[in-house]
Tab-separated table of C-alpha atoms in Angstrom:
chain	number	residue	atom	x	y	z
R	1	MET	CA	-0.727	-21.745	14.313
R	2	HIS	CA	0.931	-18.372	14.289
R	3	ARG	CA	1.738	-17.067	10.857
R	4	THR	CA	5.299	-18.048	9.990
R	5	LEU	CA	7.311	-15.222	8.516
R	6	HIS	CA	10.100	-16.210	6.189
R	7	LEU	CA	12.437	-13.395	6.933
R	8	LEU	CA	14.339	-11.432	4.372
R	9	LEU	CA	16.443	-10.091	7.229
R	10	ILE	CA	19.219	-12.641	7.330
R	11	PHE	CA	19.928	-12.251	3.635
R	12	THR	CA	20.538	-8.535	3.942
R	13	MET	CA	23.305	-8.679	6.529
R	14	ALA	CA	26.109	-9.361	4.089
R	15	ALA	CA	24.699	-6.926	1.548
R	16	LEU	CA	24.570	-4.090	4.043
R	17	LEU	CA	28.190	-4.612	5.021
R	18	ALA	CA	29.652	-5.592	1.661
R	19	PRO	CA	31.345	-2.242	0.894
R	20	ALA	CA	32.908	-2.149	4.358
R	21	ALA	CA	34.027	-5.747	4.061
R	22	ALA	CA	35.778	-5.056	0.781
R	23	ALA	CA	37.678	-2.158	2.354
R	24	ALA	CA	38.724	-4.119	5.424
R	25	ARG	CA	39.913	-7.383	3.911
R	26	GLU	CA	43.560	-6.473	4.024
R	27	ALA	CA	43.425	-5.359	7.657
R	28	ASP	CA	42.300	-8.508	9.432
R	29	ALA	CA	40.020	-11.523	9.362
R	30	CYS	CA	37.376	-9.330	10.962
R	31	VAL	CA	35.040	-9.163	7.981
R	32	PRO	CA	31.468	-10.543	7.655
R	33	ALA	CA	32.532	-12.707	4.707
R	34	VAL	CA	34.329	-15.044	7.163
R	35	ARG	CA	31.989	-18.025	7.503
R	36	ASP	CA	33.551	-19.481	10.652
R	37	THR	CA	31.571	-17.574	13.257
R	38	ASP	CA	33.913	-18.280	16.160
R	39	ALA	CA	36.913	-17.244	14.086
R	40	LEU	CA	35.144	-14.043	13.062
R	41	LEU	CA	34.236	-13.258	16.665
R	42	ALA	CA	37.773	-13.878	17.887
R	43	ALA	CA	39.384	-11.830	15.101
R	44	CYS	CA	37.095	-8.859	15.672
R	45	THR	CA	37.597	-8.977	19.436
R	46	ARG	CA	41.372	-8.979	18.961
R	47	LEU	CA	41.064	-6.018	16.641
R	48	ILE	CA	38.716	-4.042	18.904
R	49	ASP	CA	40.651	-4.771	22.120
R	50	GLY	CA	44.105	-4.461	20.587
R	51	ARG	CA	46.742	-2.018	21.722
R	52	THR	CA	46.784	-0.210	18.394
R	53	PRO	CA	43.926	2.305	18.246
R	54	LEU	CA	41.600	1.911	15.288
R	55	ARG	CA	41.276	4.968	13.098
R	56	GLY	CA	38.857	6.324	10.531
R	57	ASP	CA	36.055	3.931	9.657
R	58	ALA	CA	37.881	0.927	11.130
R	59	PRO	CA	36.108	0.980	14.538
R	60	ALA	CA	32.672	1.055	12.916
R	61	ARG	CA	33.616	-1.769	10.539
R	62	ALA	CA	35.051	-3.925	13.315
R	63	HIS	CA	32.064	-3.520	15.627
R	64	ALA	CA	29.596	-4.157	12.802
R	65	ALA	CA	31.473	-7.304	11.783
R	66	ARG	CA	31.524	-8.572	15.361
R	67	ALA	CA	27.808	-7.792	15.629
R	68	THR	CA	27.287	-10.077	12.646
R	69	ALA	CA	29.080	-12.868	14.517
R	70	TRP	CA	26.958	-12.310	17.622
R	71	GLY	CA	23.845	-12.286	15.448
R	72	ARG	CA	24.727	-15.655	13.938
R	73	LYS	CA	24.957	-17.031	17.470
R	74	GLY	CA	21.577	-15.592	18.411
R	75	GLU	CA	23.223	-13.209	20.901
R	76	TYR	CA	21.151	-10.244	19.791
R	77	ALA	CA	21.733	-8.023	22.842
R	78	ARG	CA	25.485	-8.247	22.248
R	79	ALA	CA	24.988	-7.660	18.530
R	80	ILE	CA	22.964	-4.521	19.273
R	81	ALA	CA	25.630	-3.282	21.717
R	82	ASP	CA	28.259	-3.634	18.992
R	83	MET	CA	26.021	-1.831	16.525
R	84	ASP	CA	25.589	0.984	19.074
R	85	ALA	CA	29.374	1.253	19.160
R	86	ALA	CA	29.576	1.174	15.362
R	87	LEU	CA	27.072	4.002	15.078
R	88	ALA	CA	28.821	5.996	17.796
R	89	ALA	CA	32.015	5.703	15.759
R	90	ARG	CA	30.253	6.573	12.517
R	91	PRO	CA	26.919	8.319	13.144
R	92	GLY	CA	24.310	8.349	10.431
R	93	ASP	CA	25.546	5.302	8.537
R	94	ALA	CA	22.476	3.992	6.685
R	95	GLY	CA	23.749	0.428	6.380
R	96	ASN	CA	24.610	0.143	10.042
R	97	LEU	CA	21.262	1.604	11.073
R	98	SER	CA	19.538	-1.059	8.970
R	99	LEU	CA	21.743	-3.784	10.411
R	100	ARG	CA	20.969	-2.701	13.969
R	101	GLY	CA	17.305	-2.756	12.991
R	102	ILE	CA	17.686	-6.386	11.920
R	103	PHE	CA	19.091	-7.378	15.293
R	104	LYS	CA	16.380	-5.445	17.118
R	105	HIS	CA	13.746	-7.241	15.045
R	106	LEU	CA	15.287	-10.614	15.798
R	107	SER	CA	15.343	-9.748	19.506
R	108	GLY	CA	11.609	-8.961	19.380
R	109	ASP	CA	11.975	-5.174	19.597
R	110	PHE	CA	9.870	-4.409	16.537
R	111	ASP	CA	9.294	-0.747	17.401
R	112	GLY	CA	13.035	-0.215	17.833
R	113	ALA	CA	13.699	-2.014	14.568
R	114	MET	CA	11.230	0.204	12.709
R	115	ALA	CA	12.816	3.322	14.187
R	116	ASP	CA	16.229	2.248	12.877
R	117	TYR	CA	14.859	1.298	9.468
R	118	SER	CA	13.070	4.638	9.209
R	119	ALA	CA	16.235	6.531	10.141
R	120	SER	CA	18.172	4.560	7.526
R	121	LEU	CA	15.560	5.238	4.836
R	122	ARG	CA	15.692	8.978	5.498
R	123	ILE	CA	19.379	8.796	4.597
R	124	ARG	CA	19.174	6.305	1.738
R	125	PRO	CA	16.076	4.634	0.233
R	126	ASP	CA	16.727	0.908	-0.080
R	127	GLY	CA	14.488	-1.972	-1.093
R	128	ASP	CA	15.719	-4.402	1.565
R	129	THR	CA	15.276	-1.816	4.303
R	130	TYR	CA	11.703	-1.070	3.213
R	131	ALA	CA	11.011	-4.812	3.145
R	132	ASN	CA	12.551	-5.338	6.573
R	133	ARG	CA	10.470	-2.507	8.031
R	134	GLY	CA	7.465	-4.201	6.484
R	135	GLU	CA	8.468	-7.432	8.242
R	136	SER	CA	8.433	-5.671	11.602
R	137	ARG	CA	5.001	-4.274	10.808
R	138	LEU	CA	3.730	-7.707	9.784
R	139	GLU	CA	4.909	-9.090	13.117
R	140	GLN	CA	2.608	-6.578	14.791
R	141	ASN	CA	-0.250	-7.335	12.370
R	142	ASP	CA	-0.068	-3.804	10.931
R	143	PHE	CA	-0.941	-5.058	7.473
R	144	ALA	CA	-1.793	-1.767	5.716
R	145	PRO	CA	1.471	0.075	6.508
R	146	ALA	CA	3.405	-3.140	5.863
R	147	LEU	CA	1.796	-3.301	2.424
R	148	GLN	CA	3.028	0.213	1.637
R	149	ASP	CA	6.575	-0.742	2.603
R	150	PHE	CA	6.516	-3.808	0.368
R	151	LYS	CA	5.088	-1.748	-2.501
R	152	LEU	CA	8.026	0.647	-2.188
R	153	ALA	CA	10.462	-2.265	-2.068
R	154	VAL	CA	8.995	-3.668	-5.298
R	155	GLU	CA	9.216	-0.249	-6.971
R	156	ILE	CA	12.925	-0.070	-6.155
R	157	ASN	CA	13.681	-3.653	-7.172
R	158	PRO	CA	10.875	-5.281	-9.172
R	159	GLY	CA	13.040	-8.344	-9.797
R	160	SER	CA	13.029	-9.579	-6.215
R	161	GLY	CA	10.693	-12.514	-5.675
R	162	GLY	CA	11.041	-12.112	-1.912
R	163	TYR	CA	9.378	-8.712	-2.038
R	164	TYR	CA	6.360	-10.112	-3.892
R	165	LEU	CA	6.062	-12.923	-1.369
R	166	ARG	CA	5.984	-10.461	1.518
R	167	ARG	CA	3.580	-8.127	-0.234
R	168	GLY	CA	1.348	-11.155	-0.780
R	169	LEU	CA	1.419	-11.842	2.969
R	170	ALA	CA	0.270	-8.276	3.602
R	171	TRP	CA	-2.540	-8.564	1.046
R	172	ARG	CA	-3.557	-11.868	2.631
R	173	GLY	CA	-3.626	-10.285	6.079
R	174	LEU	CA	-5.947	-7.599	4.696
R	175	GLY	CA	-8.309	-10.230	3.296
R	176	GLN	CA	-7.434	-9.345	-0.319
R	177	TYR	CA	-6.923	-12.941	-1.369
R	178	ASP	CA	-6.946	-12.456	-5.155
R	179	ARG	CA	-4.216	-9.833	-4.882
R	180	ALA	CA	-2.283	-12.056	-2.494
R	181	VAL	CA	-2.403	-14.937	-4.975
R	182	ARG	CA	-1.216	-12.671	-7.802
R	183	ASP	CA	1.773	-11.612	-5.723
R	184	PHE	CA	2.551	-15.213	-4.781
R	185	ASP	CA	2.362	-16.018	-8.514
R	186	ALA	CA	4.882	-13.231	-9.155
R	187	ALA	CA	7.159	-14.549	-6.401
R	188	ILE	CA	7.090	-18.003	-8.006
R	189	GLU	CA	7.909	-16.463	-11.400
R	190	HIS	CA	11.072	-14.887	-9.921
R	191	PRO	CA	13.198	-17.945	-9.080
R	192	PRO	CA	14.380	-19.380	-6.917
R	193	ALA	CA	10.935	-19.730	-5.367
R	194	SER	CA	10.867	-21.534	-2.042
R	195	ALA	CA	8.417	-24.286	-1.208
R	196	GLN	CA	6.964	-21.930	1.382
R	197	THR	CA	5.754	-19.617	-1.386
R	198	PHE	CA	3.554	-22.385	-2.773
R	199	CYS	CA	2.350	-23.119	0.733
R	200	ASP	CA	1.426	-19.460	1.325
R	201	ARG	CA	-0.446	-19.361	-1.982
R	202	GLY	CA	-2.315	-22.505	-0.991
R	203	ILE	CA	-3.415	-20.893	2.270
R	204	ALA	CA	-4.671	-17.808	0.398
R	205	ASP	CA	-6.693	-19.998	-1.975
R	206	PHE	CA	-8.086	-21.913	1.001
R	207	TYR	CA	-9.164	-18.651	2.644
R	208	ASP	CA	-11.034	-17.726	-0.518
R	209	GLY	CA	-12.764	-21.096	-0.759
R	210	ARG	CA	-10.739	-22.283	-3.770
R	211	PHE	CA	-10.021	-25.658	-2.215
R	212	ALA	CA	-9.149	-27.455	-5.463
R	213	ALA	CA	-6.451	-24.861	-6.200
R	214	ALA	CA	-5.176	-24.982	-2.614
R	215	ILE	CA	-4.537	-28.739	-2.524
R	216	PRO	CA	-1.540	-29.033	-4.916
R	217	ASP	CA	0.153	-26.011	-3.358
R	218	LEU	CA	-0.333	-27.308	0.186
R	219	GLU	CA	1.255	-30.572	-0.971
R	220	LYS	CA	4.435	-28.555	-1.659
R	221	CYS	CA	4.766	-27.139	1.862
R	222	PRO	CA	8.318	-27.671	3.192
R	223	ARG	CA	8.421	-30.989	4.989
R	224	ASP	CA	11.262	-29.905	7.261
R	225	ASP	CA	9.236	-26.998	8.650
R	226	GLU	CA	8.104	-27.329	12.267
R	227	ASN	CA	4.576	-26.468	11.156
R	228	TYR	CA	4.342	-29.178	8.495
R	229	GLY	CA	1.896	-31.163	10.633
R	230	TYR	CA	-0.483	-28.224	10.596
R	231	MET	CA	-0.144	-27.968	6.828
R	232	MET	CA	-1.117	-31.621	6.468
R	233	ILE	CA	-4.255	-30.809	8.474
R	234	TRP	CA	-5.044	-27.837	6.204
R	235	ARG	CA	-4.521	-30.001	3.120
R	236	TYR	CA	-6.797	-32.732	4.471
R	237	ILE	CA	-9.527	-30.176	5.214
R	238	ALA	CA	-9.150	-28.731	1.695
R	239	GLN	CA	-9.493	-32.233	0.241
R	240	ALA	CA	-12.567	-32.911	2.356
R	241	ARG	CA	-14.156	-29.576	1.452
R	242	ASN	CA	-13.461	-30.372	-2.190
R	243	GLY	CA	-15.295	-33.698	-1.951
R	244	GLY	CA	-12.195	-35.841	-1.497
R	245	ASP	CA	-12.611	-37.123	2.058
R	246	GLY	CA	-11.857	-40.739	1.221
R	247	PRO	CA	-9.821	-43.612	2.676
R	248	ALA	CA	-6.615	-42.449	0.994
R	249	SER	CA	-6.635	-38.921	2.421
R	250	ARG	CA	-7.769	-40.146	5.835
R	251	GLY	CA	-5.087	-42.813	5.870
R	252	GLU	CA	-2.404	-40.322	4.927
R	253	LEU	CA	-3.440	-37.967	7.734
R	254	ASP	CA	-3.577	-40.835	10.224
R	255	ALA	CA	-0.155	-42.198	9.280
R	256	SER	CA	1.693	-38.893	9.250
R	257	ARG	CA	4.721	-38.785	11.526
R	258	ALA	CA	4.585	-34.995	11.388
R	259	ILE	CA	1.596	-35.103	13.758
R	260	GLY	CA	2.261	-36.853	17.038
R	261	SER	CA	0.124	-37.395	20.103
R	262	ARG	CA	0.749	-33.870	21.360
R	263	TRP	CA	-0.949	-30.815	19.915
R	264	PRO	CA	-2.106	-30.655	17.131
R	265	GLY	CA	-2.567	-34.423	17.411
R	266	PRO	CA	-6.015	-34.001	19.001
R	267	VAL	CA	-7.061	-31.937	15.954
R	268	ARG	CA	-6.237	-34.894	13.721
R	269	ASP	CA	-8.137	-37.206	16.051
R	270	MET	CA	-11.247	-35.014	15.844
R	271	LEU	CA	-11.068	-34.798	12.058
R	272	LEU	CA	-10.884	-38.605	11.909
R	273	GLY	CA	-13.895	-38.916	14.212
R	274	ARG	CA	-12.074	-40.282	17.244
R	275	ILE	CA	-12.988	-37.407	19.553
R	276	THR	CA	-15.709	-34.753	19.516
R	277	PRO	CA	-15.261	-30.989	19.082
R	278	ASP	CA	-16.049	-30.585	22.787
R	279	ALA	CA	-13.282	-33.032	23.659
R	280	LEU	CA	-10.930	-31.083	21.403
R	281	LEU	CA	-11.646	-27.903	23.377
R	282	VAL	CA	-10.819	-29.759	26.586
R	283	ALA	CA	-7.558	-31.062	25.099
R	284	ALA	CA	-6.619	-27.543	23.951
R	285	ALA	CA	-6.665	-26.294	27.538
R	286	ILE	CA	-4.111	-28.881	28.695
R	287	SER	CA	-0.906	-26.877	28.914
R	288	ALA	CA	1.115	-25.419	31.764
R	289	ASP	CA	1.886	-22.435	29.547
R	290	PRO	CA	-1.123	-20.068	29.517
R	291	VAL	CA	0.005	-18.444	26.260
R	292	LYS	CA	0.236	-21.827	24.557
R	293	ALA	CA	-3.137	-22.871	25.981
R	294	ALA	CA	-4.719	-19.675	24.626
R	295	GLY	CA	-3.265	-20.333	21.178
R	296	GLN	CA	-4.541	-23.913	21.223
R	297	ASP	CA	-7.981	-22.687	22.300
R	298	CYS	CA	-8.022	-20.381	19.277
R	299	GLU	CA	-7.019	-23.226	16.983
R	300	ALA	CA	-9.462	-25.706	18.508
R	301	ASN	CA	-12.432	-23.462	17.815
R	302	PHE	CA	-11.369	-22.938	14.199
R	303	TYR	CA	-10.764	-26.632	13.493
R	304	ALA	CA	-13.999	-27.549	15.246
R	305	GLY	CA	-15.742	-25.159	12.860
R	306	GLU	CA	-14.078	-26.790	9.872
R	307	TYR	CA	-15.087	-30.244	11.091
R	308	GLN	CA	-18.664	-29.074	11.511
R	309	LEU	CA	-18.676	-27.578	8.007
R	310	MET	CA	-17.428	-30.904	6.646
R	311	ARG	CA	-20.459	-32.538	8.310
R	312	GLY	CA	-22.923	-29.915	7.071
R	313	GLU	CA	-23.512	-28.508	10.566
R	314	THR	CA	-23.545	-24.871	9.500
R	315	GLY	CA	-25.057	-23.399	12.656
R	316	ALA	CA	-22.563	-25.119	14.949
R	317	ALA	CA	-19.741	-24.140	12.603
R	318	ARG	CA	-20.810	-20.515	12.675
R	319	ARG	CA	-20.649	-20.529	16.475
R	320	SER	CA	-17.234	-22.195	16.540
R	321	LEU	CA	-15.748	-19.900	13.912
R	322	THR	CA	-17.146	-16.819	15.629
R	323	ALA	CA	-15.545	-18.027	18.866
R	324	ALA	CA	-12.251	-18.449	16.995
R	325	LEU	CA	-12.362	-14.818	15.882
R	326	GLY	CA	-12.695	-13.756	19.495
R	327	LYS	CA	-9.856	-15.953	20.684
R	328	CYS	CA	-7.296	-15.777	17.845
R	329	SER	CA	-4.743	-13.087	17.227
R	330	PRO	CA	-4.817	-11.737	13.644
R	331	GLY	CA	-1.329	-13.241	13.343
R	332	PHE	CA	-2.774	-16.749	13.467
R	333	LEU	CA	-3.586	-18.468	10.196
R	334	GLU	CA	-6.761	-19.718	11.836
R	335	TYR	CA	-7.973	-16.139	12.371
R	336	GLN	CA	-8.021	-15.353	8.655
R	337	GLY	CA	-9.387	-18.818	7.973
R	338	ALA	CA	-12.346	-18.059	10.235
R	339	VAL	CA	-12.838	-14.691	8.519
R	340	GLY	CA	-13.034	-16.366	5.115
R	341	GLU	CA	-15.390	-19.116	6.217
R	342	LEU	CA	-17.764	-16.708	7.959
R	343	LYS	CA	-17.949	-14.590	4.819
R	344	ARG	CA	-19.188	-17.651	2.939
R	345	ILE	CA	-21.683	-18.962	5.469
R	346	GLY	CA	-22.786	-15.642	6.971
R	347	GLY	CA	-21.533	-14.334	10.259
R	348	LYS	CA	-19.147	-11.784	11.652
């Protein structure tokens, strides 16, 4: 599965616009604090398209507030267009540059997002903006520069657990698992810690072969996450690698509703001995979407390697895990998993 990023971005929107919102409250309902998105969109459109020209900072505030409404709706192109207008009305506004960067990130334009964050940081250093630039770098698997951004964010605001979580993700991507775990520990010590933080720490411990430590954290993975089925698979493998492959753990994996018949269902079936690793590779290729099929091929090789390690078939596992490295993007959890396993058994 592709690494899931738990974005700081959405939480910064209100913060970036808070001073403007406070100044505009008396003018109209066109302020980001309005929770009714449709009402916010309508109010801002009335204000922008009204007969009375907006003066001073009002145009920039109105367009930025409407961009927030578009962003909530997932209409990122429209949000960016409004942020272009806001910056045309008030060039060089650090908060609006950061906000446009958020929408560019959410639209998948990570290079554009980083350019806006960098421009904002040249005007005003800000912890959230450093962290958001780090997010864009993580999305492109640029772990070393992302790490530097998260370090700067922590220096500015050492009380933010979210910054430690993201720095831990960068350390984990660089294979520095002990440092990743220490940062996840710090994130947990700065409440409120999300269940995902425990899950991320569990993955780091798994990578480093600390299966006993990984198990209780993987048990805390958020059950409402779309990837929870994968996390049950990781937990089962950790239990098996820790000597706990018994009827209880096998029964729990088999009965899970989080894993259906579709992918990664065949992974579960292989782990329970119902199909072979070769059959898993065949099942991975069954998809009309070539990108999805490639991702499943990556995953199938990794999980085949884990299954073979569970059975003491080290040579076969080495071949499967080496194949996974060639097929997986560094953004996949299985890529780093293969790196860790090959370090222990000898290989690439």
